[in-house]
Amino acid sequence: MPDLLIRKLEQFTRLSALDKSALDAAAGEKRRRIGPREDIIREGDNPGQVNLILDGWACRYKQLRDGRQQIISFFLPGDLCDTHVHVLRRMDHSIGALTPVTFAEISRETLARVTAEHPRITQALWWDTLVAAAIQREWTVNLGRRIAAERLGHLLCEIFIRLRGVGLTEGHSCVLPVTQADLGDAMGLSNVHINRTLQELRGSGLIVLKGRQLTIPNLNALMRDSLFNPNYLHLDRVGRHLDANEASSQVSSGPA
Amino acid sequence: MPDLLIRKLEQFTRLSALDKSALDAAAGEKRRRIGPREDIIREGDNPGQVNLILDGWACRYKQLRDGRQQIISFFLPGDLCDTHVHVLRRMDHSIGALTPVTFAEISRETLARVTAEHPRITQALWWDTLVAAAIQREWTVNLGRRIAAERLGHLLCEIFIRLRGVGLTEGHSCVLPVTQADLGDAMGLSNVHINRTLQELRGSGLIVLKGRQLTIPNLNALMRDSLFNPNYLHLDRVGRHLDANEASSQVSSGPA
DNA sequence: CGGTCAGTTGAGAACTTTCAACATGGGTGG
DNA sequence: CCACCCATGTTGAAAGTTCTCAACTGACCG
């Protein structure tokens, strides 16, 4: 069930029962499960269907010739990978699982049909795509201009808020099922420095991290210290005016 | 004239005379000129029309509370800013001019009409959008995992190849009309370190940089030393099979 | 001619990496 | 059940990279 995707999209706009069942059907077509460190798709492959993460964490990543490796973005449950890559001939990066991952493969055709018939889904997927782009931009700022503690704190804020948006937090806690080396690959830091930075954040009481559970006792404090501004996640319900009526209005199609 | 945009898009697919005149007309509707350090649009503003850079360099950027500043991407002549941001309510970053900039404002409605009537333009704009996203991802890798000399070399390769794609190079040379501080803001480095890194690149004969003119005597050498892999620019003419026939085929609309 | 902006230089400080060793915990085979 | 193994996390110390600060140069402009 793409419950999490639906939940995420409803942060932006309400979906009708029909919209939801269409997403349901699309996500039910084909399902796969892979283990950690396995790839969903590799650099150089021909991009095929769209993948919807149902459970587990995955990431985009790229490796340099000499082995250096950078995680470009995280995919959390409810995230769609690459709604439109099929326009390009080859993947310029890989997508791999960080934990065991269950995902749905949605064919291009199915997605095209769903969006053609459900303008509000189209609009919501646009929002999702644009937010994903905004996250990528924010990572540029994060890697370019924040020192290690801010950078890592910023990432944890982002992850917590994204997970909260799909209902995967409990109180002030959520899972953080990745290794410190993974965090390093994402933040452009060494695993050793990630370790020390986590200790620093723990020491100042900003986070509690034991095993794979992260607790952020005071999210506002962590946000402040990490110079985190949630604007870029665009959680301000642009589509709220659509809530009342089920009929969609003014939904564009095409890239314009 | 959006000649440069057309030239860029034709790296991906051929456009018909009709396609081109439609872009021409769209870009001719409204034109503005601003000086360096002026903003085209600011964080928090309501995104309006789509901007097409006709001349000069601009950038996306973001400022942190304490004044730290990061350039998120460069806009070169022929680049479109934000084909779809209107879905979002507010800009989460600013776009500003680095040099005097002339740009065309294309209204949402105009762009929607052009894409509805010209499927091949739609397809080409998709390609452009996806390449822009790929560039953003590559910057993540660049900031996260390349040391200063590689990072700067990588940027110079990218800029040179992008400018070459719109015909703005001459032999091994192109303009580089930004300050060292701008390069620092883009690469997450201090202006002092940019200065020293440029000297290092000059010293190894990889670049010649005088005034605002950049020469890369041996692009392959700079690419090798910077671990630059041009795949992410997707210049492999995916649409080549469309060249023969003027009629478009299999062009999707909507985000699927 | 003074002022401003961009570029350059030196030196010390700050941040981050590397390397190597050690600790911990869960899982597996004997 | 225990011994071992391996992945992950932790620590110390030295090395390397990058930053900051501050001064100085050169070019352009009014």
Coordinates of C-alpha atoms (C1' of nucleotides) in Angstrom, one line a residue:
Chain A
M1 CA 0.0 0.0 0.0
P2 CA 1.3 3.4 -0.9
D3 CA -0.2 4.8 2.3
L4 CA 2.9 6.8 3.0
L5 CA 3.1 8.4 -0.4
I6 CA -0.5 9.4 0.0
R7 CA 0.1 10.7 3.4
K8 CA 3.0 12.7 2.2
L9 CA 1.1 14.1 -0.8
E10 CA -1.7 15.1 1.5
Q11 CA 0.6 17.5 3.3
F12 CA 0.3 19.5 0.1
T13 CA -3.3 18.8 -1.0
R14 CA -6.2 16.6 -0.2
L15 CA -6.7 13.6 -2.5
S16 CA -10.1 12.1 -3.2
A17 CA -11.0 8.5 -2.5
L18 CA -10.6 7.9 -6.3
D19 CA -7.2 9.5 -6.4
K20 CA -6.1 7.3 -3.5
S21 CA -7.3 4.0 -5.0
A22 CA -5.6 4.9 -8.3
L23 CA -2.3 5.3 -6.4
D24 CA -3.1 2.1 -4.6
A25 CA -3.6 0.2 -7.8
A26 CA -0.5 1.6 -9.4
A27 CA 1.7 0.7 -6.4
G28 CA 0.3 -2.8 -6.3
E29 CA 1.3 -3.8 -9.8
K30 CA 4.8 -5.0 -9.1
R31 CA 6.7 -5.2 -5.8
R32 CA 10.3 -6.1 -5.1
R33 CA 12.3 -6.6 -2.0
I34 CA 16.1 -6.3 -1.8
G35 CA 18.7 -6.5 1.0
P36 CA 21.0 -3.7 2.3
R37 CA 23.8 -2.7 0.0
E38 CA 22.0 -4.1 -3.0
D39 CA 21.3 -1.7 -5.9
I40 CA 17.9 -0.8 -7.3
I41 CA 19.5 0.6 -10.4
R42 CA 23.1 1.4 -11.4
E43 CA 24.9 4.2 -13.1
G44 CA 24.8 3.5 -16.8
D45 CA 21.7 1.5 -16.7
N46 CA 18.7 2.4 -18.9
P47 CA 16.2 4.0 -16.6
G48 CA 13.0 2.0 -16.6
Q49 CA 10.0 2.3 -14.4
V50 CA 9.4 4.6 -11.5
N51 CA 10.2 3.2 -8.0
L52 CA 8.2 3.9 -4.9
I53 CA 9.9 3.1 -1.6
L54 CA 7.4 1.3 0.6
D55 CA 9.7 0.3 3.4
G56 CA 13.3 0.8 4.4
W57 CA 15.8 3.5 3.4
A58 CA 17.6 3.8 0.1
C59 CA 19.9 6.5 -1.4
R60 CA 21.2 8.0 -4.6
Y61 CA 24.9 7.8 -4.7
K62 CA 27.9 8.2 -7.0
Q63 CA 31.4 6.8 -6.8
L64 CA 34.5 8.4 -8.1
R65 CA 37.2 6.4 -9.9
D66 CA 39.4 6.2 -6.8
G67 CA 36.7 4.9 -4.6
R68 CA 35.5 8.1 -2.9
Q69 CA 31.8 7.8 -2.6
Q70 CA 29.0 10.4 -2.1
I71 CA 25.5 9.9 -1.1
I72 CA 23.5 12.4 -3.0
S73 CA 20.1 12.0 -1.4
F74 CA 18.2 9.7 0.9
F75 CA 15.0 8.0 -0.1
L76 CA 12.7 7.4 2.9
P77 CA 9.5 5.3 2.9
G78 CA 6.9 7.0 0.8
D79 CA 9.5 8.6 -1.6
L80 CA 9.3 8.2 -5.3
C81 CA 12.6 7.9 -7.2
D82 CA 12.7 9.7 -10.5
T83 CA 9.3 10.4 -11.8
H84 CA 10.7 11.4 -15.2
V85 CA 14.2 10.0 -15.8
H86 CA 13.0 8.0 -18.7
V87 CA 13.6 11.0 -20.9
L88 CA 17.3 10.4 -20.4
R89 CA 19.1 7.4 -21.9
R90 CA 21.2 6.4 -19.0
M91 CA 21.4 6.8 -15.3
D92 CA 24.1 9.1 -14.3
H93 CA 24.1 7.7 -10.7
S94 CA 23.1 4.6 -8.8
I95 CA 20.3 4.0 -6.4
G96 CA 21.0 1.5 -3.6
A97 CA 19.4 0.2 -0.5
L98 CA 20.8 1.2 2.9
T99 CA 18.6 -1.2 4.8
P100 CA 16.3 -4.0 3.5
V101 CA 14.0 -2.2 1.1
T102 CA 10.6 -3.0 -0.2
F103 CA 9.6 -1.0 -3.2
A104 CA 6.9 -0.9 -5.9
E105 CA 7.8 -0.6 -9.6
I106 CA 5.4 1.6 -11.4
S107 CA 5.6 1.5 -15.1
R108 CA 5.8 4.7 -17.1
E109 CA 2.5 3.9 -18.8
T110 CA 0.7 3.3 -15.5
L111 CA 2.0 6.6 -14.1
A112 CA 1.0 8.4 -17.3
R113 CA -2.5 7.0 -17.1
V114 CA -2.9 7.9 -13.4
T115 CA -1.7 11.4 -13.9
A116 CA -3.9 11.9 -17.0
E117 CA -7.0 10.8 -15.1
H118 CA -6.2 12.4 -11.8
P119 CA -5.1 16.0 -12.1
R120 CA -4.8 16.5 -8.4
I121 CA -2.3 13.7 -8.2
T122 CA -0.4 15.3 -11.1
Q123 CA -0.3 18.5 -9.1
A124 CA 0.7 16.7 -5.9
L125 CA 3.5 14.9 -7.7
W126 CA 4.7 18.2 -9.1
W127 CA 4.9 19.5 -5.6
D128 CA 6.8 16.3 -4.5
T129 CA 9.3 16.7 -7.4
L130 CA 9.9 20.4 -6.7
V131 CA 10.4 19.7 -3.0
A132 CA 12.9 17.0 -3.9
A133 CA 14.8 19.5 -6.0
A134 CA 14.6 22.0 -3.1
I135 CA 16.1 19.4 -0.8
Q136 CA 18.9 18.8 -3.2
R137 CA 19.6 22.6 -3.3
E138 CA 19.6 22.7 0.4
W139 CA 22.2 20.0 0.5
T140 CA 24.4 22.1 -1.6
V141 CA 24.1 24.9 1.0
N142 CA 24.7 22.3 3.7
L143 CA 27.8 20.9 2.2
G144 CA 29.2 24.2 1.1
R145 CA 28.6 26.5 4.1
R146 CA 27.9 24.6 7.3
I147 CA 30.4 23.2 9.6
A148 CA 30.2 19.6 10.7
A149 CA 27.9 20.0 13.7
E150 CA 25.5 22.3 11.9
R151 CA 25.6 20.1 8.8
L152 CA 24.8 16.9 10.7
G153 CA 22.2 18.6 12.8
H154 CA 20.6 20.0 9.7
L155 CA 20.4 16.6 8.2
L156 CA 18.8 15.2 11.3
C157 CA 16.2 17.9 11.4
E158 CA 15.4 17.3 7.7
I159 CA 15.1 13.5 8.2
F160 CA 13.0 13.9 11.3
I161 CA 10.6 16.3 9.6
R162 CA 10.3 14.2 6.5
L163 CA 9.6 11.1 8.5
R164 CA 7.0 13.0 10.6
G165 CA 5.3 14.0 7.4
V166 CA 4.6 10.3 6.6
G167 CA 3.8 9.4 10.2
L168 CA 7.0 7.6 11.0
T169 CA 7.9 9.4 14.2
E170 CA 6.8 8.7 17.7
G171 CA 6.9 11.8 19.9
H172 CA 10.4 13.2 19.6
S173 CA 11.9 10.0 18.2
C174 CA 12.4 8.2 14.9
V175 CA 14.6 5.6 13.5
L176 CA 18.0 6.3 12.0
P177 CA 18.8 3.0 10.4
V178 CA 22.1 4.0 8.7
T179 CA 25.7 3.6 9.8
Q180 CA 27.9 6.5 10.8
A181 CA 29.9 5.8 7.6
D182 CA 26.7 6.4 5.6
L183 CA 26.1 9.7 7.3
G184 CA 29.7 10.6 6.4
D185 CA 29.1 9.7 2.8
A186 CA 26.1 11.9 2.7
M187 CA 27.6 14.9 4.5
G188 CA 31.0 14.8 2.9
L189 CA 32.7 14.0 6.1
S190 CA 34.8 11.0 7.3
N191 CA 33.2 8.4 9.5
V192 CA 35.6 9.3 12.3
H193 CA 34.5 12.9 12.2
I194 CA 30.8 11.9 12.1
N195 CA 31.4 9.9 15.2
R196 CA 33.0 12.9 17.0
T197 CA 30.3 15.3 15.8
L198 CA 27.6 13.0 17.0
Q199 CA 29.2 12.9 20.4
E200 CA 29.3 16.7 20.3
L201 CA 25.6 16.9 19.5
R202 CA 24.9 14.3 22.3
G203 CA 27.1 16.2 24.7
S204 CA 25.1 19.4 24.2
G205 CA 21.9 17.5 24.7
L206 CA 20.6 18.2 21.2
I207 CA 20.2 14.6 20.3
V208 CA 19.9 11.2 21.9
L209 CA 21.1 8.4 19.6
K210 CA 21.2 4.9 20.8
G211 CA 21.3 1.9 18.5
R212 CA 19.2 2.9 15.6
Q213 CA 16.8 5.2 17.5
L214 CA 17.2 9.0 17.3
T215 CA 15.5 11.3 19.7
I216 CA 15.5 15.0 19.3
P217 CA 14.4 16.4 22.7
N218 CA 14.1 19.9 21.5
L219 CA 13.7 20.2 17.7
N220 CA 13.6 24.0 17.8
A221 CA 16.9 24.1 19.6
L222 CA 18.5 21.7 17.1
M223 CA 17.0 23.7 14.2
R224 CA 18.4 26.9 15.7
D225 CA 21.8 25.6 16.2
S226 CA 21.9 24.0 12.8
L227 CA 20.6 27.2 11.0
F228 CA 17.8 25.0 9.8
N229 CA 14.9 26.9 8.1
P230 CA 12.1 24.5 7.1
N231 CA 10.9 26.7 4.3
Y232 CA 12.5 24.6 1.6
L233 CA 10.3 21.6 2.5
H234 CA 7.3 23.7 1.5
L235 CA 5.0 22.2 4.1
D236 CA 2.7 25.2 4.0
R237 CA -0.2 23.5 2.3
V238 CA -0.3 25.4 -0.9
G239 CA -3.2 23.4 -2.0
R240 CA -5.3 24.0 1.1
H241 CA -7.8 26.0 -1.0
L242 CA -8.6 22.8 -2.9
D243 CA -9.6 21.0 0.2
A244 CA -13.2 21.8 0.1
N245 CA -14.1 20.7 -3.4
E246 CA -13.3 17.4 -4.7
A247 CA -13.1 18.6 -8.3
S248 CA -9.7 19.7 -9.3
S249 CA -9.1 23.1 -10.8
Q250 CA -6.3 24.9 -12.6
V251 CA -4.0 21.9 -12.9
S252 CA -1.4 22.3 -15.5
S253 CA -0.1 19.4 -17.5
G254 CA 3.2 19.4 -19.3
P255 CA 6.3 20.9 -17.9
A256 CA 5.0 24.5 -18.1
Chain B
M1 CA 16.1 36.1 -29.5
P2 CA 16.3 32.8 -27.6
D3 CA 18.9 31.6 -30.0
L4 CA 21.0 30.2 -27.3
L5 CA 18.1 28.2 -25.7
I6 CA 17.3 26.8 -29.1
R7 CA 20.9 25.9 -29.7
K8 CA 21.0 24.2 -26.3
L9 CA 17.9 22.2 -26.8
E10 CA 19.1 21.1 -30.2
Q11 CA 21.9 19.3 -28.4
F12 CA 19.1 17.0 -27.4
T13 CA 16.7 17.0 -30.3
R14 CA 16.1 18.9 -33.5
L15 CA 13.4 21.5 -33.5
S16 CA 11.3 22.4 -36.4
A17 CA 11.0 25.9 -37.8
L18 CA 7.6 26.2 -36.2
D19 CA 9.0 25.1 -32.9
K20 CA 11.7 27.7 -33.1
S21 CA 9.4 30.5 -34.0
A22 CA 7.2 29.7 -31.1
L23 CA 10.1 29.9 -28.7
D24 CA 11.1 33.1 -30.4
A25 CA 7.7 34.6 -29.9
A26 CA 7.5 33.5 -26.3
A27 CA 10.9 35.0 -25.5
G28 CA 10.0 38.2 -27.1
E29 CA 7.0 39.1 -25.0
K30 CA 8.7 40.9 -22.2
R31 CA 12.4 41.6 -21.7
R32 CA 14.2 43.1 -18.7
R33 CA 17.8 44.2 -18.1
I34 CA 19.4 44.4 -14.6
G35 CA 22.8 45.3 -13.3
P36 CA 25.2 43.0 -11.4
R37 CA 24.3 42.2 -7.8
E38 CA 20.6 43.0 -8.5
D39 CA 18.1 40.2 -7.9
I40 CA 15.7 38.7 -10.4
I41 CA 13.6 37.3 -7.6
R42 CA 14.1 37.0 -3.8
E43 CA 13.6 34.3 -1.2
G44 CA 10.1 34.6 0.1
D45 CA 8.7 36.1 -3.1
N46 CA 5.8 34.6 -4.9
P47 CA 7.3 32.9 -8.0
G48 CA 5.8 34.4 -11.1
Q49 CA 6.8 33.9 -14.7
V50 CA 9.6 31.8 -16.0
N51 CA 12.9 33.6 -16.7
L52 CA 15.1 32.9 -19.7
I53 CA 18.6 34.3 -19.5
L54 CA 19.5 35.9 -22.8
D55 CA 22.8 37.5 -21.8
G56 CA 25.0 37.6 -18.8
W57 CA 25.4 35.3 -15.8
A58 CA 23.1 34.9 -12.9
C59 CA 22.9 32.5 -10.0
R60 CA 20.7 30.9 -7.5
Y61 CA 21.9 31.6 -4.0
K62 CA 20.9 31.4 -0.4
Q63 CA 22.1 33.3 2.6
L64 CA 22.3 32.0 6.2
R65 CA 21.3 34.2 9.1
D66 CA 24.9 35.0 10.0
G67 CA 25.8 36.2 6.5
R68 CA 27.4 33.0 5.1
Q69 CA 26.3 32.7 1.5
Q70 CA 26.2 29.8 -0.9
I71 CA 25.7 30.0 -4.7
I72 CA 23.6 27.0 -5.5
S73 CA 23.8 27.0 -9.3
F74 CA 24.9 29.2 -12.1
F75 CA 22.6 30.4 -14.9
L76 CA 24.4 30.9 -18.2
P77 CA 23.0 32.5 -21.3
G78 CA 20.3 30.2 -22.7
D79 CA 19.3 28.9 -19.3
L80 CA 15.8 28.8 -18.1
C81 CA 15.1 29.5 -14.4
D82 CA 12.5 27.3 -12.9
T83 CA 10.1 26.1 -15.4
H84 CA 7.6 24.9 -12.8
V85 CA 8.1 26.7 -9.5
H86 CA 4.7 28.3 -9.7
V87 CA 3.4 25.1 -8.0
L88 CA 5.1 26.4 -4.9
R89 CA 3.9 29.4 -3.0
R90 CA 7.2 31.0 -2.1
M91 CA 10.7 31.0 -3.4
D92 CA 13.0 29.2 -1.0
H93 CA 16.1 30.9 -2.5
S94 CA 17.0 34.0 -4.5
I95 CA 18.1 34.4 -8.0
G96 CA 20.6 37.3 -8.6
A97 CA 22.7 38.7 -11.4
L98 CA 26.4 38.2 -11.3
T99 CA 27.0 40.4 -14.3
P100 CA 24.6 42.7 -16.2
V101 CA 21.9 40.4 -17.2
T102 CA 19.3 40.6 -19.9
F103 CA 16.4 38.1 -19.6
A104 CA 13.0 37.4 -21.0
E105 CA 10.0 36.9 -18.8
I106 CA 7.8 34.2 -20.1
S107 CA 4.4 34.0 -18.5
R108 CA 3.1 30.6 -17.3
E109 CA 0.3 30.8 -19.7
T110 CA 2.5 31.4 -22.7
L111 CA 4.8 28.5 -21.7
A112 CA 1.8 26.2 -21.2
R113 CA 0.5 27.1 -24.6
V114 CA 3.8 26.6 -26.4
T115 CA 4.3 23.2 -24.8
A116 CA 0.8 22.1 -25.5
E117 CA 1.2 23.0 -29.2
H118 CA 4.8 21.8 -29.6
P119 CA 5.4 18.4 -28.1
R120 CA 9.0 18.3 -29.1
I121 CA 9.7 21.5 -27.2
T122 CA 8.0 19.9 -24.2
Q123 CA 10.3 16.9 -24.6
A124 CA 13.3 19.2 -24.9
L125 CA 12.4 21.2 -21.9
W126 CA 12.1 18.0 -20.0
W127 CA 15.6 17.1 -21.0
D128 CA 16.8 20.6 -19.9
T129 CA 15.1 20.3 -16.5
L130 CA 16.5 16.8 -15.9
V131 CA 20.0 17.9 -16.8
A132 CA 19.7 20.9 -14.5
A133 CA 18.8 18.4 -11.7
A134 CA 21.7 16.2 -12.7
I135 CA 24.0 19.2 -12.4
Q136 CA 22.7 20.0 -9.0
R137 CA 23.4 16.4 -7.9
E138 CA 26.9 16.6 -9.4
W139 CA 27.5 19.7 -7.3
T140 CA 26.6 17.7 -4.2
V141 CA 29.3 15.2 -5.2
N142 CA 31.7 18.0 -5.9
L143 CA 31.2 19.8 -2.6
G144 CA 31.2 16.6 -0.6
R145 CA 34.0 14.6 -2.1
R146 CA 36.4 16.6 -4.1
I147 CA 39.3 18.6 -2.8
A148 CA 39.7 22.3 -3.7
A149 CA 41.7 21.8 -6.9
E150 CA 39.5 19.1 -8.3
R151 CA 36.4 20.9 -7.2
L152 CA 37.3 24.1 -9.0
G153 CA 38.7 22.2 -12.0
H154 CA 35.4 20.3 -12.2
L155 CA 33.4 23.5 -12.1
L156 CA 35.5 25.0 -14.9
C157 CA 35.0 21.9 -17.1
E158 CA 31.3 22.1 -16.5
I159 CA 31.1 25.8 -17.3
F160 CA 33.2 25.4 -20.4
I161 CA 31.2 22.5 -21.8
R162 CA 27.9 24.2 -21.0
L163 CA 29.1 27.4 -22.8
R164 CA 30.3 25.4 -25.7
G165 CA 26.8 23.8 -26.0
V166 CA 25.4 27.3 -26.7
G167 CA 28.3 28.4 -28.9
L168 CA 29.9 30.8 -26.4
T169 CA 33.4 29.3 -26.6
E170 CA 36.1 30.2 -29.0
G171 CA 38.6 27.5 -29.5
H172 CA 39.9 26.6 -26.0
S173 CA 38.6 29.8 -24.4
C174 CA 35.5 31.2 -22.9
V175 CA 34.6 34.1 -20.6
L176 CA 34.5 33.7 -16.8
P177 CA 32.9 36.9 -15.8
V178 CA 32.6 36.2 -12.1
T179 CA 34.9 37.2 -9.2
Q180 CA 37.0 34.8 -7.2
A181 CA 34.7 35.4 -4.3
D182 CA 31.8 34.2 -6.4
L183 CA 33.6 31.1 -7.3
G184 CA 34.2 30.6 -3.6
D185 CA 30.6 31.0 -2.7
A186 CA 29.7 28.4 -5.3
M187 CA 32.4 25.9 -4.3
G188 CA 32.1 26.3 -0.6
L189 CA 35.6 27.7 -0.3
S190 CA 36.9 31.0 0.9
N191 CA 38.0 33.6 -1.7
V192 CA 41.5 33.3 -0.4
H193 CA 41.6 29.6 -1.0
I194 CA 40.1 30.0 -4.5
N195 CA 42.9 32.4 -5.3
R196 CA 45.5 29.9 -4.2
T197 CA 43.8 27.0 -6.0
L198 CA 43.6 29.0 -9.2
Q199 CA 47.3 29.6 -8.9
E200 CA 47.8 25.9 -8.5
L201 CA 45.8 25.2 -11.6
R202 CA 47.6 27.8 -13.5
G203 CA 50.9 26.5 -12.2
S204 CA 50.2 23.0 -13.5
G205 CA 49.3 24.5 -16.9
L206 CA 45.8 23.2 -16.7
I207 CA 44.2 26.6 -17.1
V208 CA 45.1 30.1 -18.3
L209 CA 43.0 32.8 -16.6
K210 CA 43.6 36.4 -17.3
G211 CA 41.1 39.1 -16.7
R212 CA 37.8 37.5 -17.4
Q213 CA 39.0 35.1 -20.0
L214 CA 39.5 31.5 -19.3
T215 CA 41.5 29.2 -21.5
I216 CA 41.7 25.4 -21.0
P217 CA 44.6 24.3 -23.2
N218 CA 43.9 20.6 -22.7
L219 CA 40.3 20.0 -21.6
N220 CA 40.9 16.2 -21.3
A221 CA 43.8 16.8 -18.9
L222 CA 41.7 19.1 -16.7
M223 CA 38.8 16.6 -16.8
R224 CA 41.1 13.8 -15.8
D225 CA 42.7 15.7 -12.9
S226 CA 39.3 16.9 -11.7
L227 CA 37.7 13.4 -12.0
F228 CA 35.2 15.0 -14.4
N229 CA 32.8 12.6 -16.1
P230 CA 30.6 14.4 -18.6
N231 CA 27.9 11.8 -18.5
Y232 CA 25.7 13.8 -16.2
L233 CA 25.3 16.5 -18.8
H234 CA 23.5 14.0 -21.0
L235 CA 24.9 15.4 -24.3
D236 CA 24.5 12.1 -26.1
R237 CA 21.6 13.2 -28.2
V238 CA 18.9 10.9 -26.9
G239 CA 16.5 12.4 -29.4
R240 CA 18.6 11.7 -32.4
H241 CA 16.2 9.2 -33.7
L242 CA 13.7 12.0 -34.0
D243 CA 15.9 14.1 -36.3
A244 CA 14.5 12.6 -39.5
N245 CA 10.8 13.3 -39.1
E246 CA 9.4 16.6 -38.2
A247 CA 6.3 15.1 -36.6
S248 CA 6.8 14.4 -32.9
S249 CA 6.2 11.0 -31.4
Q250 CA 5.7 9.5 -28.0
V251 CA 5.9 12.6 -26.1
S252 CA 4.4 12.5 -22.7
S253 CA 2.7 15.3 -21.0
G254 CA 2.3 15.7 -17.3
P255 CA 4.9 14.7 -14.8
A256 CA 4.8 11.0 -15.6
Chain C
dC1 C1' 43.9 62.1 -6.6
dG2 C1' 41.3 59.4 -3.4
dG3 C1' 38.3 55.6 -3.1
dT4 C1' 36.6 51.2 -4.0
dC5 C1' 36.7 46.6 -5.7
dA6 C1' 39.2 42.6 -7.0
dG7 C1' 43.2 40.0 -6.5
dT8 C1' 47.4 38.5 -3.9
dT9 C1' 50.3 37.2 0.0
dG10 C1' 51.8 35.5 4.8
dA11 C1' 51.1 33.4 9.0
dG12 C1' 48.7 31.3 12.6
dA13 C1' 44.4 29.1 13.9
dA14 C1' 40.7 26.0 13.2
dC15 C1' 38.7 22.2 11.2
dT16 C1' 38.9 17.7 9.2
dT17 C1' 41.3 13.6 7.7
dT18 C1' 44.1 9.6 8.1
dC19 C1' 46.0 5.8 10.3
dA20 C1' 46.0 2.6 13.7
dA21 C1' 44.4 0.5 17.6
dC22 C1' 40.8 -1.0 20.5
dA23 C1' 35.8 -1.9 22.1
dT24 C1' 31.2 -3.7 21.4
dG25 C1' 27.6 -6.5 19.8
dG26 C1' 25.2 -9.8 17.1
dG27 C1' 25.5 -13.8 14.4
dT28 C1' 27.6 -18.3 13.0
dG29 C1' 30.0 -22.6 13.2
dG30 C1' 32.0 -25.9 16.0
Chain D
dC1 C1' 27.0 -23.3 24.7
dC2 C1' 31.1 -21.2 23.6
dA3 C1' 34.6 -19.2 20.4
dC4 C1' 35.2 -16.6 16.8
dC5 C1' 34.2 -13.2 13.2
dC6 C1' 32.9 -9.2 11.2
dA7 C1' 30.6 -4.9 11.0
dT8 C1' 30.1 -0.9 13.6
dG9 C1' 31.4 2.4 16.8
dT10 C1' 35.2 4.7 19.5
dT11 C1' 39.6 6.8 20.7
dG12 C1' 44.3 9.1 20.2
dA13 C1' 47.7 11.5 17.7
dA14 C1' 49.8 13.4 13.8
dA15 C1' 49.2 15.2 9.3
dG16 C1' 46.8 17.8 5.9
dT17 C1' 43.5 21.1 4.2
dT18 C1' 41.2 25.2 4.6
dC19 C1' 40.0 29.4 7.0
dT20 C1' 40.6 33.8 9.1
dC21 C1' 42.8 38.0 9.7
dA22 C1' 45.4 41.5 8.1
dA23 C1' 48.1 43.9 5.0
dC24 C1' 49.3 45.2 0.5
dT25 C1' 48.9 45.7 -4.8
dG26 C1' 46.8 47.0 -9.1
dA27 C1' 43.1 48.7 -12.0
dC28 C1' 39.4 51.5 -12.7
dC29 C1' 36.3 55.5 -11.8
dG30 C1' 34.5 59.8 -10.5

